[in-house]
């Protein structure tokens, strides 16, 4: 597949950031305008006519028909957007952009299970719609390397092979799971650069730099027959990013002016939070202060392994104080190696030390950068807290810095790890104690700024729980984007953008797809409900043998329990239970019931009632009736 790189907005500069700051490892600006750009300019102006925000500015001198137009003048192909995940939860982000019957998939993420999903390893988007329309899918675009955007790719590739586009780092991070699953040969990984605009399937796709908690994240502009659809990706507006690569508001503003932005889809994660998310570089200053105040103590700093900018700042602060840096945890080691190779992380060779050698060094000369910021039970930090790390043991004088926020649902695990660390006499510095973490997502001030710069005709909030999206809608309304210009969608919703506006367009399967070990999709809500009951109340089983000919119960039913406890008089209660089950079965038999189902129901009802009445508990009741 050969993709032509196109020039950006003719006469509008290069589309790259013009902040003058050096970009570590970022792509080049777009090529200079070519002769072909003229025809493009006409097309873009036609596009502009369709956008209300640009309409006022349009000169009305163009005669070119918009590209992608198949119908007569004045009517343009509708664009359909289908949301498969991420609208109602933080995780499993996945959307389809459909132009001329072809589909581009934007992100294929996973979600980590909630506490009410016992035994579930991962949650995926429901791929039914994609599977059924696999022949129409032209590619997957990954906005950035976080697992809630890339982690489901390995599972989608089981269903069908597909080309995958993203920044070099994003693709490298995404490949981890794909390689593990042995699916690498089913994907074609195609790196794209900052500011690049290229034809992918049915439309031009433009990759606009944004700042986030992983380097080289993109907002994505789809140039469609219905105008520009701009998806913010996960973003914040960091004016002092660690690598100097800023959110390219200038390019978004240029698109807003010409041809205008028809539809904005934007990150809602922090839409409840007023103000602005502080710059990532503020963390570096905090770390320097924290290090400086403890010159003789050993530091263990934990953060997300993909947060290369955080790792850079930890390393910078440590090296400035004359420390050597060691990595702990497989993914940290892997990502540090990868990011150094891609030129995204600068740690001199002579400042790195192997984790096995740190015990030979003065504590004041060591800084360990570790995984485990989420309290994951098998992670490096949890192992350290439990005294089970095979490389070194924590000492009383050590300092642990948790440079991350717990993802919702992980607070308890993180709290437990912190407790264990305190038991070892270690000083723990987390975001509740000092400013050792900032979010990677925009707060209200930045969301309003994006709205103001992009001036979209229509707006749909994405990436958030329902309340985040609802607040994002309010924010849009406060800025005058009201009425049928805003739409609150949820997983499984489809919308249509046509000449007359934005409309709901039915639904597709958008539920949770559970992964448990090697089983994908075999677990339904019934199984989870059973697991919850078993986990919370245990199980009480009645095993009885029934002689159908004689119409009687043979012997005494057995009562077997697991995870169910009723302290005193248990034996008395079990005796009663045996009697109740016998009575219920005999009653059913005397009424002429000989089928398994009726006998089961009779035994379950009798036993359940007795257990409920006596113990005020609701364990799972399982009758096992053997007929002879
Ligand atoms: Zn993200
Ligand atoms: Zn995300």
XYZ file of C-alpha atoms and ligand atoms in Angstrom:
630
model
C 0.000 0.000 0.000
C 1.431 3.306 -1.021
C 0.205 6.420 0.652
C 0.875 9.788 -0.772
C 1.765 12.405 1.765
C -0.221 15.466 1.087
C 0.429 19.043 1.696
C -1.422 20.601 4.508
C -3.584 23.663 4.299
C -2.397 25.509 1.188
C -1.299 29.010 1.947
C -1.624 28.327 5.627
C 1.914 27.379 6.484
C 3.202 23.971 7.307
C 0.837 22.835 9.979
C 3.617 22.133 12.389
C 4.033 23.760 15.742
C 5.804 27.026 15.460
C 6.917 27.263 19.004
C 10.530 27.233 17.991
C 11.315 24.754 20.720
C 13.393 21.749 19.772
C 11.401 18.597 19.431
C 13.062 15.493 20.632
C 12.488 12.788 18.092
C 9.479 14.451 16.586
C 8.772 14.339 12.893
C 9.567 16.962 10.325
C 7.203 19.612 9.220
C 5.163 18.981 6.114
C 6.707 19.309 2.687
C 6.452 22.570 0.854
C 3.386 23.325 -1.186
C 3.255 21.621 -4.506
C 1.446 22.559 -7.673
C -1.203 20.021 -6.840
C -2.040 22.104 -3.810
C -4.053 24.481 -5.956
C -6.714 21.917 -6.786
C -6.718 20.993 -3.146
C -7.316 24.575 -2.151
C -10.440 24.616 -4.243
C -11.623 21.398 -2.664
C -10.941 22.693 0.791
C -12.925 25.815 0.117
C -15.842 23.712 -1.016
C -15.496 21.858 2.249
C -15.499 25.170 4.056
C -18.825 26.174 2.573
C -20.442 23.371 4.470
C -19.255 24.625 7.805
C -21.231 27.279 9.534
C -18.251 28.770 11.298
C -16.372 29.214 8.094
C -19.418 30.114 6.048
C -19.314 33.680 7.232
C -15.778 33.982 6.009
C -16.146 32.081 2.769
C -15.688 34.279 -0.246
C -18.107 32.223 -2.295
C -15.819 32.299 -5.306
C -15.116 28.594 -5.548
C -16.734 26.403 -8.104
C -14.958 23.157 -7.331
C -16.982 20.298 -6.043
C -15.954 18.881 -2.672
C -13.891 15.721 -2.956
C -15.695 12.615 -1.917
C -18.897 14.059 -3.314
C -20.904 11.543 -5.287
C -24.317 13.119 -5.465
C -25.192 16.292 -7.306
C -24.067 19.744 -6.309
C -25.094 20.744 -2.833
C -25.437 17.259 -1.438
C -22.540 15.433 0.166
C -22.095 11.931 1.437
C -23.081 11.500 5.044
C -20.444 10.417 7.549
C -21.322 7.901 10.227
C -19.587 7.588 13.570
C -20.084 4.512 15.717
C -18.903 4.486 19.335
C -17.864 1.018 20.505
C -16.288 1.978 23.829
C -14.971 4.718 26.090
C -18.222 6.656 26.324
C -19.363 5.735 29.823
C -16.094 4.486 31.263
C -12.420 5.390 31.331
C -11.145 2.589 29.151
C -11.683 0.422 26.054
C -11.749 3.431 23.779
C -12.874 2.538 20.284
C -14.786 4.391 17.574
C -15.508 3.921 13.866
C -15.492 6.759 11.361
C -17.395 5.721 8.235
C -17.021 7.605 4.988
C -18.371 6.352 1.662
C -19.090 2.986 3.239
C -15.480 2.497 4.332
C -14.486 2.317 8.018
C -11.540 3.764 9.928
C -11.210 2.520 13.491
C -9.931 5.069 15.995
C -8.232 3.312 18.950
C -8.834 -0.226 20.222
C -8.435 -0.067 23.989
C -8.943 -2.243 27.014
C -10.415 -1.495 30.397
C -9.216 -2.997 33.655
C -12.003 -4.806 35.500
C -14.124 -3.203 38.217
C -14.343 -4.867 41.628
C -17.734 -6.275 40.570
C -16.096 -8.318 37.808
C -14.369 -11.067 39.802
C -11.935 -13.210 37.860
C -12.017 -10.955 34.803
C -8.560 -10.033 33.499
C -9.549 -7.414 30.942
C -12.597 -5.827 29.393
C -12.708 -5.211 25.636
C -15.063 -3.317 23.350
C -17.706 -5.529 21.756
C -16.170 -6.309 18.347
C -19.377 -7.731 16.806
C -19.956 -4.689 14.597
C -16.357 -4.650 13.379
C -16.341 -8.381 12.768
C -19.527 -8.190 10.736
C -18.126 -5.322 8.685
C -14.513 -6.483 8.521
C -14.387 -6.190 4.721
C -15.136 -2.473 5.021
C -12.360 -1.690 7.531
C -9.433 0.170 5.939
C -7.284 0.711 9.000
C -6.859 1.264 12.696
C -5.529 4.611 13.920
C -3.979 4.750 17.380
C -3.983 8.192 19.011
C -1.345 7.297 21.626
C 0.317 4.398 23.412
C -1.833 3.945 26.531
C -3.471 0.582 26.957
C -6.973 2.036 27.182
C -6.381 2.945 23.504
C -4.148 0.170 22.191
C -4.521 -2.884 24.461
C -7.404 -4.462 22.519
C -5.563 -4.536 19.205
C -4.203 -8.047 19.781
C -7.773 -9.306 20.225
C -9.162 -7.464 17.198
C -6.378 -8.933 15.066
C -7.633 -12.412 15.935
C -10.785 -11.520 14.020
C -9.145 -9.927 10.979
C -5.806 -8.470 9.840
C -5.598 -4.716 9.395
C -3.052 -1.906 8.836
C -2.348 0.114 11.987
C -1.268 3.781 12.031
C 0.239 5.781 14.879
C 3.394 7.533 16.035
C 6.525 5.398 16.186
C 6.386 5.234 19.979
C 2.659 4.456 20.010
C 3.154 1.564 17.612
C 6.108 0.228 19.594
C 4.091 0.289 22.833
C 1.058 -1.257 21.127
C 3.190 -4.045 19.717
C 3.974 -5.415 23.181
C 0.624 -7.152 23.568
C 0.343 -7.921 19.860
C 3.702 -9.703 19.872
C 2.848 -11.552 23.096
C -0.331 -12.830 21.459
C 1.600 -13.904 18.360
C -0.517 -11.617 16.159
C 2.259 -9.398 14.791
C 2.054 -10.867 11.280
C -1.633 -9.957 11.070
C -0.960 -6.240 11.348
C 0.961 -3.847 9.182
C 2.399 -1.117 11.411
C 2.683 2.209 9.611
C 4.325 5.065 11.538
C 3.074 8.614 10.988
C 4.728 11.869 11.955
C 3.680 15.084 13.652
C 1.591 17.213 11.330
C 1.422 14.529 8.654
C -1.661 14.383 6.492
C -2.218 11.231 4.517
C -4.921 9.361 2.725
C -6.068 6.376 4.753
C -8.931 4.485 3.178
C -11.823 6.810 2.497
C -10.431 10.168 3.623
C -7.437 12.304 4.455
C -6.340 11.938 8.051
C -4.175 14.568 9.725
C -2.130 13.892 12.838
C -1.892 16.925 15.108
C 0.502 16.919 18.104
C -1.033 17.076 21.593
C 0.550 16.870 25.039
C -0.419 13.968 27.279
C 1.115 11.619 29.851
C 2.840 9.580 27.159
C 4.959 11.208 24.429
C 3.842 11.638 20.832
C 0.096 11.613 21.313
C -2.099 12.896 18.499
C -5.340 14.665 17.944
C -6.781 13.410 14.667
C -8.459 15.519 11.996
C -10.544 13.582 9.482
C -11.071 15.542 6.264
C -14.444 14.176 5.159
C -17.130 15.125 2.619
C -18.987 16.569 5.614
C -16.092 18.774 6.638
C -13.520 18.231 9.332
C -14.126 15.913 12.217
C -11.555 16.685 14.913
C -10.922 14.120 17.642
C -8.816 15.547 20.482
C -7.394 12.231 21.647
C -6.284 12.222 25.291
C -4.751 15.634 25.769
C -3.855 18.535 27.993
C -2.612 21.960 27.019
C 0.841 21.904 28.547
C 2.657 25.117 27.715
C 5.943 23.861 29.147
C 6.101 20.220 28.092
C 9.230 18.297 28.961
C 10.131 17.718 25.282
C 8.990 21.128 24.007
C 6.358 19.485 21.800
C 3.182 21.424 22.501
C -0.457 20.807 21.695
C -0.672 22.364 18.223
C -3.438 24.866 18.876
C -2.210 26.945 15.946
C -2.983 24.153 13.494
C -6.374 23.518 15.051
C -7.115 27.214 14.833
C -6.057 27.253 11.180
C -8.434 24.383 10.433
C -11.184 26.196 12.335
C -10.723 29.249 10.120
C -10.466 27.316 6.885
C -12.350 25.110 6.193
C -13.934 25.156 9.666
C -14.463 22.303 12.096
C -17.745 20.570 11.603
C -17.609 18.203 14.565
C -15.392 18.124 17.653
C -14.978 14.989 19.755
C -13.039 15.780 22.917
C -11.556 14.094 26.016
C -13.886 14.447 29.027
C -11.753 12.796 31.737
C -11.230 15.955 33.792
C -14.360 17.845 32.698
C -15.480 18.060 36.327
C -12.275 19.793 37.414
C -12.112 23.583 37.266
C -8.974 25.428 36.214
C -5.962 24.135 34.332
C -3.904 20.986 34.774
C -0.394 22.061 35.826
C 2.451 21.493 33.412
C 4.280 18.184 33.521
C 7.488 20.143 34.114
C 6.245 21.255 37.567
C 6.797 17.669 38.715
C 10.480 17.962 37.869
C 10.846 20.978 40.156
C 9.115 19.131 43.006
C 11.326 16.089 42.529
C 14.466 18.221 42.605
C 13.378 19.770 45.905
C 12.478 16.382 47.374
C 15.824 14.885 46.330
C 17.799 17.879 47.548
C 16.270 17.646 51.038
C 17.353 14.006 51.442
C 20.923 13.797 50.131
C 21.897 10.657 52.028
C 18.786 8.570 51.463
C 18.108 6.043 48.756
C 15.163 6.852 46.468
C 12.716 4.482 44.823
C 10.390 6.404 42.488
C 7.441 4.639 40.888
C 5.402 5.823 37.905
C 3.764 4.424 34.773
C 6.353 2.798 32.556
C 4.941 4.552 29.475
C 5.249 7.987 31.096
C 8.608 8.675 29.474
C 8.547 12.368 30.384
C 8.118 11.501 34.046
C 10.952 9.002 33.831
C 13.074 11.711 32.206
C 12.383 14.129 35.041
C 13.095 11.545 37.734
C 16.370 10.706 36.019
C 17.275 14.387 35.550
C 16.622 15.215 39.209
C 18.557 12.163 40.373
C 21.547 12.740 38.094
C 21.685 16.416 39.070
C 22.187 15.270 42.665
C 24.958 12.896 41.684
C 22.876 9.763 41.764
C 22.933 6.745 39.479
C 19.686 5.473 38.014
C 18.497 1.848 37.987
C 15.246 0.500 36.565
C 13.109 -2.063 38.353
C 10.254 -3.996 36.735
C 10.195 -5.565 33.302
C 8.055 -2.958 31.531
C 10.121 -0.092 32.970
C 13.317 -1.652 31.734
C 11.781 -2.350 28.343
C 10.317 1.139 27.883
C 13.466 2.917 29.037
C 15.451 0.939 26.480
C 12.874 1.649 23.766
C 12.581 5.372 24.528
C 16.371 5.809 24.598
C 16.603 4.061 21.245
C 13.919 6.351 19.752
C 15.711 9.398 21.145
C 12.785 10.246 23.437
C 14.672 9.725 26.674
C 18.113 11.039 27.513
C 19.973 9.174 30.221
C 23.747 8.984 29.734
C 25.142 5.445 29.770
C 27.397 6.220 32.706
C 24.427 7.338 34.810
C 22.702 3.980 34.488
C 23.465 1.149 36.870
C 22.172 -2.399 36.983
C 19.604 -3.040 39.702
C 21.728 -5.964 40.923
C 24.604 -3.624 41.740
C 22.848 -0.974 43.814
C 23.533 -2.634 47.169
C 27.237 -1.857 46.642
C 26.527 1.862 46.352
C 26.008 4.556 48.974
C 22.243 5.077 49.468
C 22.695 8.749 48.587
C 24.017 7.760 45.170
C 21.024 5.628 44.135
C 17.673 6.310 42.497
C 15.562 3.343 41.441
C 12.773 3.972 38.904
C 10.161 1.302 39.325
C 6.807 0.013 38.100
C 3.957 -0.723 40.470
C 2.411 2.719 40.966
C -1.057 1.136 40.879
C -0.414 -1.291 43.718
C -0.648 -4.265 41.346
C 0.002 -7.325 43.543
C 2.752 -8.838 41.379
C 4.480 -5.565 40.553
C 7.974 -4.531 41.576
C 6.787 -2.064 44.234
C 4.362 -4.509 45.877
C 7.116 -7.110 45.999
C 9.481 -4.589 47.587
C 6.842 -3.628 50.149
C 6.369 -7.303 50.982
C 10.137 -7.835 51.311
C 10.036 -10.260 48.389
C 12.094 -8.482 45.763
C 14.983 -10.615 44.593
C 17.366 -7.731 43.859
C 17.327 -5.714 47.065
C 15.513 -5.103 50.349
C 14.080 -1.800 51.496
C 15.973 -0.161 54.371
C 14.573 2.111 57.068
C 16.264 5.128 55.579
C 14.804 4.672 52.079
C 12.322 7.055 50.468
C 9.582 5.808 48.147
C 7.961 8.374 45.824
C 4.671 7.339 44.213
C 4.576 9.612 41.179
C 1.111 8.648 39.945
C -2.567 8.747 40.873
C -4.400 5.495 41.433
C -6.720 4.717 38.526
C -10.291 4.555 39.895
C -10.671 1.119 41.467
C -7.004 0.844 42.451
C -7.106 3.165 45.484
C -7.424 0.286 47.910
C -4.462 -1.661 46.510
C -2.280 1.449 46.500
C -3.282 2.234 50.086
C -2.293 -1.258 51.151
C 1.122 -0.991 49.524
C 1.688 2.362 51.238
C 0.801 0.777 54.583
C 3.278 -2.048 53.986
C 5.970 0.482 53.103
C 5.334 2.400 56.316
C 5.621 -0.866 58.283
C 9.143 -1.171 56.904
C 9.919 2.271 58.270
C 10.199 3.773 54.804
C 9.207 7.383 54.118
C 6.486 7.526 51.464
C 5.844 10.627 49.352
C 2.703 10.436 47.237
C 0.500 12.967 45.459
C -1.494 13.547 48.648
C 1.686 14.693 50.429
C 3.552 16.656 47.767
C 3.077 17.665 44.121
C 4.844 14.598 42.740
C 2.172 13.960 40.102
C 0.063 15.892 37.611
C -2.692 14.602 35.346
C -2.277 14.092 31.618
C -5.811 15.283 30.874
C -7.234 18.739 30.280
C -9.346 20.417 32.930
C -12.242 22.791 32.270
C -10.013 25.744 31.433
C -8.168 23.819 28.746
C -11.352 22.194 27.437
C -12.866 25.655 27.087
C -9.715 26.813 25.320
C -9.963 23.931 22.846
C -13.610 24.769 22.226
C -12.713 28.399 21.716
C -9.881 27.651 19.305
C -11.764 25.059 17.256
C -15.215 26.746 17.183
C -16.950 23.509 16.185
C -20.388 23.450 14.621
C -21.191 20.253 16.534
C -19.772 18.688 19.669
C -19.805 15.189 21.184
C -17.887 14.539 24.436
C -15.871 11.305 24.493
C -13.464 9.493 26.867
C -15.221 9.610 30.204
C -17.755 8.251 32.593
C -21.273 9.553 32.112
C -20.835 12.374 34.617
C -17.635 13.557 32.943
C -19.363 13.729 29.563
C -22.428 15.430 31.055
C -20.182 18.106 32.568
C -18.371 18.512 29.265
C -21.720 19.165 27.566
C -22.488 21.838 30.181
C -19.149 23.445 29.496
C -19.889 23.513 25.760
C -23.303 25.018 26.455
C -21.730 27.704 28.622
C -19.722 28.655 25.540
C -22.761 28.933 23.323
C -22.682 25.489 21.747
C -26.229 24.525 22.616
C -29.372 22.752 21.482
C -28.947 20.221 18.705
C -25.294 21.197 18.289
C -24.356 18.971 21.243
C -25.034 15.272 21.621
C -24.377 13.027 24.625
C -23.639 9.566 23.273
C -22.865 6.285 24.989
C -21.197 3.020 24.050
C -22.983 1.419 21.111
C -24.488 4.670 19.818
C -24.129 5.652 16.172
C -24.495 9.168 14.788
C -24.783 10.536 11.263
C -23.357 13.811 10.074
C -25.007 15.045 6.889
C -25.788 18.290 5.122
C -28.671 18.969 7.496
C -26.698 18.396 10.710
C -25.838 15.802 13.339
C -28.351 13.034 14.044
C -28.593 9.859 16.060
C -28.374 6.852 13.768
C -29.325 3.739 15.711
C -27.206 1.536 17.909
C -24.843 -1.414 17.569
C -23.721 -3.933 20.220
C -21.643 -1.857 22.652
C -21.465 -3.960 25.812
C -18.515 -5.364 27.694
C -16.497 -8.209 26.234
C -14.791 -10.019 29.120
C -11.423 -11.732 28.932
C -10.687 -14.435 31.530
C -7.484 -16.303 30.842
C -7.710 -17.567 27.303
C -11.481 -17.212 27.156
C -12.707 -14.149 25.291
C -16.396 -13.399 25.366
C -17.538 -16.596 27.068
C -18.273 -14.828 30.322
C -21.618 -13.073 30.479
C -23.283 -11.063 33.184
C -24.894 -14.267 34.544
C -21.497 -15.776 35.265
C -20.341 -12.583 36.971
C -23.487 -12.421 39.069
C -22.859 -16.011 40.212
C -19.242 -15.192 41.013
C -20.288 -12.175 43.049
C -22.772 -14.236 45.084
C -20.175 -16.966 45.588
C -17.579 -14.382 46.596
C -19.836 -12.559 49.007
C -22.056 -15.277 50.471
C -20.629 -18.665 49.525
C -22.584 -21.714 48.427
C -24.852 -24.257 50.124
C -25.507 -27.465 48.191
C -28.082 -30.159 48.861
C -27.302 -33.544 47.330
C -30.281 -35.922 47.376
C -31.160 -39.227 45.724
C -34.766 -39.778 44.683
C -36.387 -43.089 43.765
C -38.936 -42.077 41.144
C -40.702 -45.460 41.063
C -41.284 -45.551 44.786
C -41.834 -41.798 44.920
C -39.482 -41.358 47.861
C -36.170 -39.855 48.933
C -33.440 -42.465 49.341
C -31.451 -42.018 52.540
C -30.724 -38.565 53.989
C -29.761 -35.642 51.716
C -26.217 -34.363 52.122
C -25.601 -30.667 52.758
C -22.253 -29.363 51.466
C -21.144 -25.779 52.024
C -18.235 -23.631 50.792
C -17.495 -20.081 51.834
C -20.644 -20.011 53.947
C -20.339 -19.684 57.668
C -22.945 -19.810 60.366
C -21.070 -20.054 63.596
C -23.203 -21.512 66.368
C -25.742 -24.243 66.018
C -24.529 -25.017 62.528
C -25.068 -28.716 63.088
C -28.624 -28.128 64.266
C -29.286 -25.989 61.231
C -27.827 -28.604 58.882
C -30.057 -31.262 60.451
C -33.045 -29.033 59.854
C -31.893 -28.417 56.303
C -31.729 -32.146 55.556
C -35.226 -32.559 56.940
C -36.604 -29.583 54.981
C -35.138 -30.804 51.708
C -36.519 -34.303 52.282
C -39.947 -32.888 53.107
C -39.984 -30.623 50.055
C -38.945 -33.423 47.693
C -41.488 -35.843 49.125
C -44.165 -33.214 48.802
C -43.274 -32.646 45.163
C -43.171 -36.391 44.472
C -46.559 -36.915 46.085
C -47.942 -34.241 43.737
C -46.745 -36.364 40.827
C -43.698 -34.240 39.927
C -41.009 -36.469 38.490
C -39.001 -34.067 36.347
C -35.606 -32.791 37.415
C -36.508 -29.171 37.090
C -39.480 -29.287 39.445
C -37.615 -31.366 42.012
C -34.626 -29.036 41.850
C -36.821 -26.022 42.303
C -38.603 -27.549 45.290
C -35.316 -28.381 47.034
C -33.772 -24.973 46.255
C -36.800 -23.095 47.526
C -37.046 -25.018 50.785
C -33.345 -24.806 51.541
C -33.079 -21.160 50.518
C -35.993 -20.176 52.724
C -34.571 -21.979 55.757
C -31.058 -20.535 55.348
C -32.422 -17.045 54.720
C -34.764 -17.107 57.700
C -32.200 -18.438 60.142
C -29.054 -16.599 59.102
C -30.185 -13.481 57.211
C -27.698 -14.542 54.552
C -28.245 -15.268 50.873
C -25.654 -17.830 49.799
C -26.021 -19.511 46.429
C -28.271 -22.555 46.841
C -27.407 -25.462 44.557
C -29.596 -28.578 44.614
C -28.144 -31.742 43.095
C -30.914 -34.302 42.671
C -29.932 -37.773 41.502
C -32.847 -39.917 40.304
C -32.859 -43.703 40.270
Zn -4.049 8.312 27.590
Zn -7.264 7.291 27.634
